[in-house]
XYZ file of C-alpha atoms in Angstrom:
750
model
C -98.601 -34.567 35.908
C -99.725 -35.054 32.339
C -99.932 -31.362 31.406
C -96.440 -30.418 32.623
C -95.023 -33.435 30.859
C -96.713 -32.525 27.568
C -95.482 -28.969 28.040
C -91.900 -30.163 28.482
C -92.173 -32.431 25.429
C -93.518 -29.558 23.325
C -90.742 -27.221 24.391
C -88.123 -29.907 23.745
C -89.428 -30.588 20.227
C -89.470 -26.854 19.524
C -85.880 -26.457 20.738
C -84.711 -29.372 18.596
C -86.476 -27.975 15.534
C -84.990 -24.515 16.022
C -81.499 -25.904 16.544
C -81.698 -28.025 13.409
C -82.956 -25.039 11.426
C -80.205 -22.770 12.739
C -77.457 -25.326 12.256
C -78.494 -26.219 8.732
C -78.794 -22.611 7.557
C -76.199 -20.988 9.769
C -72.436 -20.734 9.223
C -70.395 -23.899 9.331
C -67.818 -23.905 12.154
C -64.307 -23.351 10.788
C -62.344 -26.118 12.472
C -60.007 -28.027 10.147
C -58.976 -26.501 6.808
C -59.001 -28.295 3.494
C -55.775 -26.520 2.446
C -53.140 -24.707 4.489
C -49.879 -23.043 3.469
C -46.984 -24.241 5.604
C -45.342 -21.132 7.062
C -42.548 -23.031 8.799
C -39.028 -21.764 8.233
C -38.293 -18.508 6.488
C -41.337 -16.425 5.576
C -41.744 -13.017 4.007
C -44.254 -10.263 4.632
C -45.991 -8.675 1.653
C -47.118 -5.120 2.575
C -50.647 -4.352 1.399
C -50.025 -0.767 0.266
C -52.080 1.498 -1.976
C -51.742 1.407 -5.749
C -51.817 -2.385 -6.058
C -54.373 -5.172 -6.095
C -52.860 -8.313 -4.553
C -54.322 -11.550 -5.857
C -53.843 -15.091 -4.564
C -54.853 -17.795 -7.020
C -56.372 -20.876 -5.322
C -57.500 -24.184 -6.797
C -60.423 -25.626 -4.839
C -60.036 -29.066 -3.321
C -63.755 -29.646 -2.755
C -67.102 -28.564 -4.207
C -67.935 -25.797 -1.754
C -66.080 -23.164 0.240
C -67.353 -21.512 3.405
C -64.422 -19.562 4.836
C -60.816 -18.410 4.716
C -58.140 -17.598 7.284
C -55.307 -15.207 6.384
C -51.999 -14.705 8.235
C -51.749 -10.934 8.783
C -49.316 -8.807 10.798
C -49.546 -5.129 11.768
C -46.231 -4.218 10.055
C -45.450 -1.808 12.925
C -47.924 0.694 11.501
C -48.040 4.304 12.688
C -51.716 5.044 11.982
C -54.750 3.013 10.976
C -55.896 2.425 7.434
C -58.784 0.695 5.687
C -58.475 -2.579 3.801
C -60.739 -4.568 1.509
C -60.792 -8.320 0.981
C -62.962 -10.063 -1.595
C -63.165 -13.449 -3.320
C -63.939 -14.049 -7.025
C -64.621 -17.308 -8.864
C -63.125 -18.231 -12.232
C -66.013 -16.407 -13.963
C -65.152 -13.196 -12.082
C -68.312 -13.503 -9.957
C -68.111 -11.951 -6.505
C -68.380 -14.715 -3.881
C -67.597 -12.773 -0.738
C -66.341 -9.343 0.274
C -65.578 -7.505 3.485
C -63.700 -4.437 4.658
C -61.721 -4.052 7.859
C -59.551 -1.504 9.573
C -55.917 -2.237 10.343
C -56.539 -1.662 14.054
C -58.236 -5.070 14.096
C -54.867 -6.633 13.231
C -53.150 -6.639 16.618
C -50.435 -9.270 16.236
C -49.089 -11.766 13.673
C -51.580 -14.647 13.463
C -54.320 -16.131 11.313
C -57.476 -14.021 11.102
C -60.611 -15.962 10.175
C -63.346 -14.846 7.753
C -66.451 -17.029 7.781
C -68.614 -16.495 4.700
C -71.740 -17.348 6.769
C -72.903 -19.505 3.892
C -71.643 -22.366 1.756
C -70.623 -21.210 -1.746
C -70.286 -23.514 -4.730
C -67.025 -23.138 -6.673
C -66.580 -26.627 -8.116
C -63.911 -29.131 -7.283
C -60.677 -28.370 -9.149
C -61.874 -24.908 -10.187
C -59.946 -21.750 -9.451
C -61.038 -18.875 -7.266
C -59.145 -15.729 -6.286
C -58.479 -14.047 -2.955
C -57.991 -10.308 -3.539
C -56.639 -7.665 -1.147
C -56.153 -3.922 -1.511
C -56.117 -0.722 0.535
C -57.315 2.710 -0.606
C -55.176 4.647 1.897
C -52.377 2.416 3.167
C -48.892 3.707 2.384
C -45.639 1.766 2.372
C -44.913 2.964 5.911
C -48.428 2.517 7.213
C -50.061 -0.720 6.190
C -50.651 -4.279 7.233
C -48.744 -7.203 5.742
C -49.716 -10.711 4.818
C -47.273 -13.593 5.352
C -45.994 -15.319 2.229
C -43.998 -18.455 1.516
C -42.090 -19.514 -1.582
C -43.387 -22.549 -3.485
C -46.713 -22.985 -1.736
C -49.547 -25.348 -2.624
C -52.312 -22.934 -3.637
C -51.285 -21.173 -6.841
C -49.548 -18.008 -7.963
C -49.577 -14.525 -6.424
C -50.203 -11.430 -8.570
C -49.559 -7.780 -7.769
C -51.582 -5.845 -10.348
C -51.318 -2.075 -10.754
C -54.438 -0.363 -9.403
C -55.317 2.873 -11.241
C -58.182 5.112 -10.092
C -59.461 2.268 -7.937
C -60.523 0.379 -11.084
C -60.686 -3.106 -9.544
C -62.078 -4.838 -12.635
C -59.274 -3.613 -14.908
C -56.610 -4.416 -12.340
C -57.931 -7.966 -11.996
C -58.172 -8.500 -15.772
C -54.647 -7.158 -16.324
C -52.933 -9.428 -13.809
C -49.759 -10.949 -15.222
C -46.284 -12.170 -14.284
C -47.344 -13.917 -11.126
C -44.918 -15.098 -8.467
C -44.449 -18.699 -7.363
C -45.317 -17.784 -3.794
C -48.336 -18.239 -1.572
C -49.954 -16.031 0.989
C -50.403 -17.571 4.426
C -53.921 -18.844 3.793
C -56.191 -21.609 5.090
C -59.217 -22.613 3.031
C -62.290 -24.175 4.629
C -64.117 -26.331 2.110
C -66.791 -29.031 2.029
C -68.279 -31.547 -0.378
C -71.795 -30.844 0.919
C -73.941 -27.746 0.550
C -75.943 -27.773 3.796
C -74.629 -30.713 5.768
C -71.184 -31.295 7.214
C -69.659 -33.697 9.689
C -69.575 -31.018 12.399
C -73.200 -30.060 11.835
C -74.211 -33.715 11.880
C -72.513 -34.251 15.245
C -74.134 -31.128 16.709
C -77.597 -32.153 15.510
C -77.120 -35.637 16.991
C -76.133 -34.094 20.328
C -79.201 -31.853 20.354
C -81.467 -34.822 19.648
C -79.836 -36.852 22.424
C -80.426 -33.988 24.849
C -84.100 -33.741 23.810
C -84.818 -37.488 24.129
C -85.078 -37.529 27.960
C -87.734 -34.808 27.811
C -89.674 -36.511 25.044
C -89.715 -39.934 26.745
C -89.372 -39.235 30.475
C -90.592 -42.585 31.823
C -88.336 -44.647 29.597
C -85.456 -42.321 30.336
C -85.998 -42.737 34.086
C -85.799 -46.512 33.763
C -82.694 -46.279 31.609
C -80.875 -43.771 33.792
C -81.716 -45.731 36.953
C -79.626 -48.614 35.685
C -76.563 -46.392 35.275
C -74.094 -46.538 38.147
C -71.096 -44.263 37.676
C -68.422 -44.269 40.385
C -66.061 -41.278 39.942
C -62.935 -42.997 41.280
C -63.443 -45.823 38.761
C -64.313 -43.590 35.827
C -61.330 -41.290 36.460
C -58.427 -43.661 35.609
C -60.503 -45.166 32.781
C -60.491 -41.739 31.092
C -57.348 -40.074 32.476
C -54.844 -42.732 31.389
C -55.851 -42.998 27.687
C -56.387 -39.246 27.406
C -53.002 -38.624 29.018
C -51.302 -41.098 26.689
C -52.650 -39.185 23.700
C -51.228 -35.928 25.085
C -47.858 -37.559 25.862
C -47.266 -38.463 22.235
C -49.206 -35.612 20.638
C -47.252 -32.798 22.311
C -43.816 -32.362 20.671
C -40.782 -32.641 22.983
C -39.976 -29.421 24.788
C -43.316 -27.778 23.967
C -44.511 -27.540 27.557
C -43.371 -24.548 29.663
C -39.812 -25.163 30.922
C -39.932 -28.838 29.968
C -36.241 -28.944 29.075
C -35.376 -27.719 32.579
C -37.647 -30.399 34.032
C -36.001 -33.011 31.795
C -32.519 -31.996 32.905
C -33.378 -32.129 36.608
C -35.225 -35.438 36.246
C -32.226 -36.941 34.488
C -29.861 -35.674 37.196
C -31.926 -37.417 39.870
C -32.010 -40.601 37.790
C -28.190 -40.532 37.939
C -28.324 -40.209 41.732
C -27.239 -36.569 41.577
C -29.914 -35.564 44.090
C -28.082 -32.626 45.617
C -26.947 -31.220 42.297
C -23.267 -31.393 43.302
C -22.341 -32.289 39.754
C -23.633 -29.313 37.798
C -23.353 -31.041 34.443
C -25.619 -33.201 32.303
C -24.997 -35.031 29.024
C -24.985 -32.634 26.084
C -27.335 -35.018 24.269
C -30.054 -34.288 26.863
C -29.767 -30.564 26.152
C -29.487 -30.721 22.372
C -31.601 -33.643 21.172
C -34.663 -31.502 20.310
C -32.791 -28.541 18.808
C -34.648 -28.890 15.524
C -37.953 -28.454 17.361
C -36.931 -25.344 19.293
C -38.248 -23.200 16.455
C -41.781 -24.138 17.569
C -41.390 -22.295 20.879
C -43.397 -19.038 20.939
C -43.831 -19.218 17.150
C -47.337 -20.292 16.180
C -46.555 -20.270 12.457
C -44.001 -23.076 12.794
C -45.215 -26.653 12.274
C -43.716 -30.095 12.643
C -44.682 -33.678 11.820
C -44.305 -37.138 13.298
C -41.359 -37.921 11.012
C -39.365 -34.967 12.357
C -40.190 -35.882 15.950
C -39.253 -39.508 15.305
C -35.966 -38.321 13.828
C -35.025 -36.741 17.181
C -35.098 -40.273 18.578
C -31.877 -40.991 16.709
C -30.002 -38.886 19.271
C -28.333 -41.366 21.622
C -27.504 -40.747 25.239
C -23.794 -39.971 25.692
C -23.126 -39.660 29.413
C -19.443 -38.789 28.864
C -19.877 -35.610 26.815
C -21.383 -33.179 29.326
C -22.280 -29.508 29.665
C -22.506 -27.171 32.622
C -26.014 -26.135 33.675
C -27.705 -24.183 36.443
C -31.207 -25.226 37.562
C -33.413 -25.478 40.631
C -32.698 -28.178 43.210
C -36.190 -29.656 43.685
C -36.262 -33.432 44.202
C -39.666 -34.712 45.388
C -41.745 -33.462 42.430
C -39.265 -35.046 39.995
C -39.208 -38.548 41.499
C -41.841 -40.024 39.101
C -40.069 -38.624 36.024
C -36.665 -39.793 37.308
C -38.075 -43.285 37.937
C -39.361 -43.415 34.363
C -36.020 -42.296 32.934
C -34.143 -44.831 35.081
C -36.455 -47.609 33.899
C -36.122 -46.596 30.229
C -32.314 -46.494 30.402
C -32.353 -50.242 31.024
C -33.839 -50.861 27.587
C -32.881 -47.899 25.410
C -30.300 -45.161 24.965
C -32.602 -42.979 22.846
C -33.072 -39.591 24.490
C -36.574 -39.347 23.019
C -37.543 -42.645 24.664
C -36.221 -41.336 27.991
C -38.383 -38.227 27.663
C -41.523 -40.239 26.844
C -40.825 -42.624 29.740
C -40.512 -39.691 32.147
C -43.807 -38.278 30.882
C -45.508 -41.668 31.228
C -44.424 -42.257 34.812
C -45.390 -38.708 35.745
C -48.877 -39.324 34.356
C -49.308 -42.716 36.045
C -48.238 -41.521 39.499
C -50.463 -38.449 39.219
C -53.457 -40.558 38.178
C -52.877 -43.044 41.014
C -52.667 -40.323 43.673
C -55.751 -38.489 42.376
C -57.605 -41.820 42.195
C -57.008 -42.325 45.922
C -57.974 -38.709 46.606
C -61.344 -39.206 44.874
C -61.849 -42.506 46.662
C -61.025 -41.083 50.100
C -62.877 -37.770 50.000
C -66.367 -38.114 51.551
C -67.858 -35.140 49.659
C -67.247 -33.477 46.301
C -65.986 -36.587 44.520
C -67.180 -35.300 41.151
C -65.514 -31.929 41.820
C -62.198 -33.747 42.311
C -62.949 -35.763 39.166
C -63.517 -32.618 37.101
C -60.377 -30.954 38.453
C -58.283 -34.059 37.807
C -59.620 -34.298 34.241
C -59.380 -30.566 33.581
C -57.421 -29.989 30.336
C -54.735 -27.857 32.017
C -54.145 -30.358 34.831
C -54.063 -33.329 32.459
C -51.753 -31.539 30.012
C -49.206 -30.703 32.717
C -49.424 -34.194 34.259
C -48.684 -35.688 30.818
C -45.411 -33.782 30.560
C -42.172 -33.704 32.545
C -43.407 -30.744 34.597
C -43.507 -31.090 38.364
C -47.045 -29.654 38.328
C -48.493 -33.167 38.058
C -46.913 -34.197 41.369
C -47.962 -30.908 42.949
C -51.616 -31.258 41.908
C -51.930 -34.904 42.936
C -50.222 -34.476 46.327
C -52.375 -31.422 47.084
C -55.594 -33.242 46.163
C -54.588 -36.242 48.285
C -53.743 -34.262 51.417
C -57.002 -32.275 51.086
C -58.955 -35.533 50.709
C -57.325 -37.157 53.750
C -57.849 -34.116 55.962
C -61.462 -33.541 54.883
C -62.237 -37.180 55.549
C -60.930 -36.791 59.098
C -62.869 -33.543 59.447
C -66.236 -34.458 57.882
C -66.701 -38.219 58.115
C -68.517 -38.871 61.425
C -67.511 -42.539 61.446
C -63.825 -42.158 60.575
C -61.503 -42.000 63.576
C -58.013 -40.509 63.536
C -55.567 -43.384 63.741
C -51.796 -43.477 63.960
C -51.475 -44.579 60.334
C -53.560 -41.580 59.204
C -51.287 -39.208 61.100
C -48.106 -40.767 59.728
C -49.399 -40.522 56.145
C -50.576 -36.963 56.766
C -47.211 -35.804 58.145
C -45.317 -37.456 55.258
C -47.588 -35.821 52.672
C -47.247 -32.435 54.396
C -43.456 -32.724 54.274
C -43.496 -33.816 50.606
C -45.838 -30.992 49.643
C -43.604 -28.475 51.414
C -40.597 -29.818 49.496
C -42.511 -29.519 46.216
C -43.401 -25.843 46.476
C -43.447 -23.959 49.783
C -46.710 -21.922 49.528
C -48.915 -24.997 49.396
C -47.995 -26.275 52.860
C -50.827 -23.970 53.997
C -53.219 -26.744 52.937
C -52.109 -28.726 56.006
C -53.874 -26.149 58.183
C -57.118 -28.034 57.444
C -55.936 -30.118 60.395
C -57.373 -27.370 62.632
C -60.901 -28.438 61.616
C -60.542 -31.987 62.931
C -62.804 -32.348 66.021
C -60.883 -32.750 69.283
C -62.866 -35.852 70.160
C -61.424 -37.626 67.116
C -57.905 -36.924 68.384
C -58.606 -38.061 71.938
C -57.796 -35.112 74.168
C -56.999 -31.411 73.982
C -53.437 -32.073 75.119
C -52.853 -34.601 72.316
C -54.588 -32.283 69.852
C -52.232 -29.378 70.669
C -49.234 -31.726 70.608
C -50.130 -32.982 67.103
C -50.592 -29.441 65.821
C -47.141 -28.580 67.158
C -45.655 -31.681 65.547
C -47.264 -30.802 62.200
C -45.880 -27.262 62.329
C -42.465 -28.638 63.281
C -42.593 -31.137 60.395
C -43.321 -28.384 57.895
C -40.652 -26.103 59.377
C -38.022 -28.855 59.285
C -39.014 -29.701 55.714
C -38.169 -26.158 54.636
C -34.689 -26.503 56.169
C -33.892 -30.175 55.646
C -32.575 -29.644 52.138
C -29.843 -27.265 53.224
C -28.938 -29.348 56.302
C -28.624 -32.672 54.493
C -26.855 -31.039 51.570
C -24.075 -29.823 53.860
C -23.732 -33.317 55.336
C -23.170 -34.925 51.942
C -21.333 -32.062 50.252
C -17.844 -33.131 49.125
C -14.912 -31.158 50.482
C -13.659 -28.379 48.257
C -10.021 -28.653 47.185
C -7.975 -25.758 45.931
C -6.775 -26.303 42.415
C -2.964 -26.421 42.442
C -0.266 -27.118 39.899
C 1.597 -30.308 40.625
C 5.351 -30.083 41.190
C 7.112 -31.279 38.073
C 10.673 -31.239 36.845
C 11.651 -30.366 33.356
C 15.052 -30.002 31.665
C 15.997 -26.554 30.428
C 19.360 -26.080 28.752
C 20.835 -28.965 30.707
C 19.669 -27.559 34.053
C 16.853 -29.223 36.001
C 14.440 -26.608 37.325
C 11.795 -27.225 39.918
C 8.375 -25.663 39.407
C 6.996 -24.802 42.846
C 3.472 -25.563 43.923
C 1.270 -22.499 44.151
C -2.387 -21.562 43.941
C -3.546 -20.358 40.548
C -5.467 -17.096 40.616
C -7.320 -16.104 37.477
C -6.228 -12.760 36.076
C -8.929 -10.170 35.606
C -9.995 -9.617 32.030
C -9.290 -5.947 31.226
C -11.400 -6.028 28.059
C -14.879 -4.497 28.306
C -16.528 -7.297 26.315
C -18.456 -8.711 29.292
C -20.904 -5.956 30.123
C -23.189 -6.697 33.058
C -26.737 -5.469 32.525
C -28.692 -5.059 35.733
C -31.891 -7.104 35.772
C -35.150 -5.148 36.261
C -36.121 -7.823 38.813
C -34.592 -7.474 42.257
C -36.246 -9.487 45.020
C -34.548 -7.684 47.920
C -35.450 -4.215 46.632
C -38.955 -5.376 45.799
C -39.286 -6.679 49.355
C -38.201 -3.294 50.711
C -40.788 -1.622 48.489
C -43.587 -3.871 49.786
C -42.684 -3.466 53.464
C -42.391 0.299 53.202
C -45.583 0.642 51.123
C -48.019 -1.922 52.519
C -51.192 0.087 51.742
C -49.924 0.708 48.234
C -49.100 -2.975 47.757
C -52.617 -3.885 48.917
C -53.884 -1.535 46.220
C -51.654 -3.262 43.640
C -53.188 -6.635 44.522
C -56.706 -5.184 44.282
C -55.896 -3.527 40.932
C -54.554 -6.844 39.666
C -57.778 -8.620 40.630
C -59.912 -5.874 39.081
C -57.940 -5.825 35.842
C -60.074 -7.585 33.222
C -57.091 -8.914 31.263
C -55.584 -10.494 34.395
C -58.903 -12.068 35.399
C -59.350 -13.505 31.923
C -55.775 -14.808 31.986
C -56.420 -16.522 35.334
C -59.466 -18.329 33.929
C -57.733 -19.241 30.678
C -54.578 -20.608 32.282
C -56.636 -22.390 34.939
C -58.697 -24.490 32.500
C -56.618 -24.723 29.341
C -53.739 -22.753 27.827
C -51.211 -25.098 26.251
C -47.784 -25.186 24.609
C -45.706 -22.154 25.637
C -48.777 -20.268 26.862
C -49.869 -19.549 23.289
C -52.478 -22.230 22.507
C -55.781 -21.571 24.291
C -58.992 -23.521 24.384
C -61.981 -21.670 22.909
C -63.581 -19.284 25.394
C -66.902 -21.126 25.429
C -65.136 -24.327 26.549
C -63.445 -22.423 29.397
C -66.722 -20.970 30.670
C -68.694 -24.211 30.263
C -66.106 -26.103 32.299
C -66.006 -23.505 35.076
C -69.805 -23.289 35.271
C -70.054 -27.076 35.414
C -67.521 -27.160 38.268
C -69.577 -24.678 40.284
C -72.880 -26.390 39.476
C -71.467 -29.815 40.362
C -70.194 -28.567 43.710
C -73.581 -26.992 44.367
C -75.788 -29.898 43.335
C -74.008 -33.219 43.974
C -73.336 -33.861 47.622
C -73.574 -36.388 50.401
C -76.923 -36.415 52.176
C -75.313 -37.479 55.452
C -72.443 -34.958 55.524
C -72.665 -31.193 55.576
C -70.013 -28.499 55.332
C -70.898 -25.756 57.784
C -69.991 -22.089 57.705
C -66.994 -22.607 60.029
C -65.508 -25.114 57.594
C -66.080 -22.770 54.665
C -64.562 -19.878 56.575
C -61.338 -21.869 57.066
C -61.446 -22.915 53.381
C -61.695 -19.265 52.393
C -58.820 -18.274 54.702
C -56.582 -20.960 53.157
C -57.539 -19.885 49.627
C -56.824 -16.211 50.327
C -53.513 -17.018 52.047
C -52.310 -19.219 49.190
C -53.415 -16.627 46.648
C -51.552 -13.806 48.413
C -48.383 -15.893 48.824
C -48.385 -16.807 45.119
C -49.035 -13.236 44.002
C -46.349 -11.891 46.336
C -43.816 -14.529 45.305
C -44.254 -13.664 41.627
C -44.198 -9.954 42.433
C -40.846 -10.393 44.198
C -39.085 -12.403 41.521
C -40.849 -11.702 38.210
C -42.026 -8.087 38.282
C -40.258 -4.757 38.068
C -39.828 -2.852 41.314
C -43.057 -1.039 42.132
C -45.007 -2.465 39.184
C -48.655 -1.383 39.271
C -50.035 -4.759 38.139
C -48.722 -8.191 39.162
C -47.915 -10.192 36.038
C -46.516 -13.689 35.365
C -49.142 -15.331 37.613
C -50.969 -18.163 35.842
C -54.242 -19.782 36.821
C -52.647 -23.221 36.962
C -50.836 -22.111 40.117
C -54.260 -22.108 41.822
C -55.199 -25.685 40.881
C -53.672 -27.271 44.056
C -56.163 -25.489 46.315
C -59.028 -25.380 43.764
C -61.000 -28.190 45.521
C -61.461 -25.912 48.535
C -62.576 -23.063 46.277
C -65.366 -25.069 44.659
C -66.409 -26.758 47.902
C -67.438 -23.293 49.078
C -70.505 -23.856 46.862
C -71.322 -27.205 48.466
C -74.978 -27.493 49.515
C -76.502 -30.596 51.041
C -80.132 -29.787 50.071
C -79.801 -28.875 46.382
C -79.354 -32.415 45.061
C -82.440 -33.754 46.858
C -84.632 -30.908 45.603
C -83.468 -31.285 42.010
C -84.016 -35.047 42.055
C -87.488 -34.375 43.480
C -88.258 -31.917 40.677
C -87.032 -34.221 37.904
C -89.116 -37.064 39.365
C -92.367 -35.275 40.269
C -92.208 -31.905 38.537
C -92.355 -30.103 41.892
C -89.921 -28.886 44.534
C -92.382 -29.704 47.324
C -92.075 -33.138 48.944
C -95.084 -35.421 48.660
C -96.524 -36.758 51.871
C -97.402 -40.418 52.158
C -100.303 -40.848 54.516
C -100.830 -44.315 55.946
C -103.690 -45.233 58.293
C -102.567 -46.764 61.558
C -104.284 -49.993 62.579
C -106.685 -49.740 65.513
C -108.270 -52.360 67.704
C -111.211 -54.224 66.227
C -113.451 -53.157 69.128
C -112.878 -49.574 68.141
C -113.354 -50.192 64.436
C -116.806 -48.699 64.112
C -116.641 -46.126 66.916
C -115.878 -42.711 65.523
C -113.448 -44.196 62.987
C -112.325 -40.867 61.529
C -111.103 -39.550 64.872
C -109.385 -42.766 65.863
C -107.332 -43.049 62.696
C -103.874 -41.562 63.226
C -101.581 -40.643 60.374
C -97.850 -40.560 59.999
C -95.838 -38.749 57.374
C -92.972 -40.643 55.863
C -90.163 -39.032 53.970
C -90.178 -40.250 50.384
C -86.996 -41.063 48.525
C -86.833 -40.118 44.857
C -85.044 -41.707 41.913
C -81.668 -40.064 41.304
C -82.677 -38.905 37.839
C -81.010 -35.525 38.098
C -77.863 -36.819 39.821
C -77.200 -39.521 37.242
C -78.042 -37.198 34.362
C -75.548 -34.661 35.672
C -72.924 -37.397 36.009
C -73.405 -38.261 32.334
C -73.181 -34.571 31.475
C -69.924 -34.299 33.448
C -68.373 -37.178 31.531
C -69.636 -35.797 28.213
C -68.146 -32.382 29.035
C -64.810 -33.950 29.996
C -64.695 -35.898 26.724
C -65.707 -32.818 24.715
C -63.084 -30.625 26.392
C -60.452 -33.280 25.698
C -61.441 -33.382 22.022
C -61.086 -29.586 21.929
C -57.682 -29.903 23.616
C -56.487 -32.375 20.997
C -57.830 -30.127 18.267
C -56.040 -26.941 19.396
C -52.751 -28.811 19.955
C -52.998 -30.484 16.549
C -53.666 -27.177 14.814
C -50.876 -25.484 16.775
C -48.067 -27.931 16.000
C -49.108 -29.869 12.883
C -50.469 -29.261 9.409
C -53.853 -30.984 9.535
C -56.221 -30.801 6.570
C -59.397 -32.657 5.668
């Protein structure tokens, strides 16, 4: 064992050395800028056309600079053109230069340029960002965003003659008090930085277990992480950060969710009164500019100022929204509770978010506790940035995720746990959850079909088994109709608006005005022009039914389309705000790989998931997927569209546990623990001599000795290491989530 151990130590030391060398000499990650021009409000676009050298004067905030980000747009160009960007110091020394084609500028956003080295400019010294194009005309060029009265310095547009850059730079004059949209990435250290220091520390921590295996084994053996206990410990504080970090209304359709939650808090469950207070609709008007506009920023003072809007339940506006109730109960409870203490609309919104988070965390906690296998898979899905972000808002997705996880956990416990028997209380809870899930969003009631995997012997008899299946189907069917039935029962009677009979004097004669029904006169003016929507569910349905093979091809093309696949992954793990603030790609792929690896390598040695179980899992996954794709194709795609759009990966989170449990393997964990303990995948045999009678002691002793092979148990070194890695990944992904949201909505400089 000594040679393999020395080999591992040597490799670990080599890896650490290489990482330190690469990190110290390599480019510094461009995370938080030292200076950033605020592009909120009205901005201009300066076209980078030929004949001019455009110069942005910048005063350095720190000793060194290692990168810039520039806000470019494509300016609706016709053809492509070449562009040059370079940076000079105050002694006219070239610090950095690069050229790029305008076809790399696809949409208005910041484009980053890492210098791949740290360059000394001197704190308080000036340096110059210069841009020009040799072939870009006024009608065919990119543009850089600009803002009046920025923080960097002046802008110069110097005449460029015969491409004489030096003369154009020297002859700059009459600058403008504007700033390009620029971020500067600076540091006070030449080689080291806070980010590099953290990365080096992480690499060393990873190498320590290999360098000191025996001590690490003792240390890791004392660690006892229980996923259902760790989950609320992390989910609640992380969720609280997201509640107050995300500006009001900056979650998809959050205003609609707020309106419906408030209606339910008033007792307007059936949406008979189609009005809500105007203050609910208008309190965050100043923040609406943030929606779909990544250049707009806000601050805590502006958000706090929206809290001055008071709830006025008398001044109301007409609205039209969906009639869901169940998924809005947590938010409505929070709003009802907050109304006791405050009339601030902002406080009501935060209270709704808080209750939504707490209920989601509680339900997922019980799901993790109940499920007999895949506890860490449920943990990772519950802590996934996308799931946590939606649960920390007013969206009904939090209720949908938590109810789905809970019903899957209850059913899989009844299916897989050999000790657990199916009691009456289990069935009552199961039927209630199935009804609630159906009332949340119809496609996900398919999850209740896991009931088919419950062994008949746990139910009692075949007759009772069939009866319960029928009752479950009936419960789901009634749940789809109960809304309309109960709504008719409680619907107030409609009265025809009539003019009351009144008497009024006219020229000394009393005239009676008869009672009659008022009919609105048609408006002859053509001012209200009805534009037919490109989405028509009934016609789309006809198209599908009459072209089933073609529709199957559309679904296959959608799955094969690389952009759609990438969008599924991105919106499954982390795409925030109004679907415009993604996590970095490497975080997405790390999280997905860890989910698969966790499902594959952490199991329950006493419970297996056989191929029949996995076949049913796969059938449920495919059915849910097809229902979601078809539903979006009906209502959010043009008739006969070749690719199904508008589908987001977060719609797949409710049945994601079943997807990852397809990778579940009962033997992998034992083999990996064996390898990390002994350095081999082969089990060691313990041979013990069996005692024989004393009279036989010296008679052919070798033949009389019998041996038995005992199965050895190994320390859970791998399992506990992976658990620590899971928690570290969750924390890291949350830090990345906070970072991208901060950068998206706030001006953050260091």
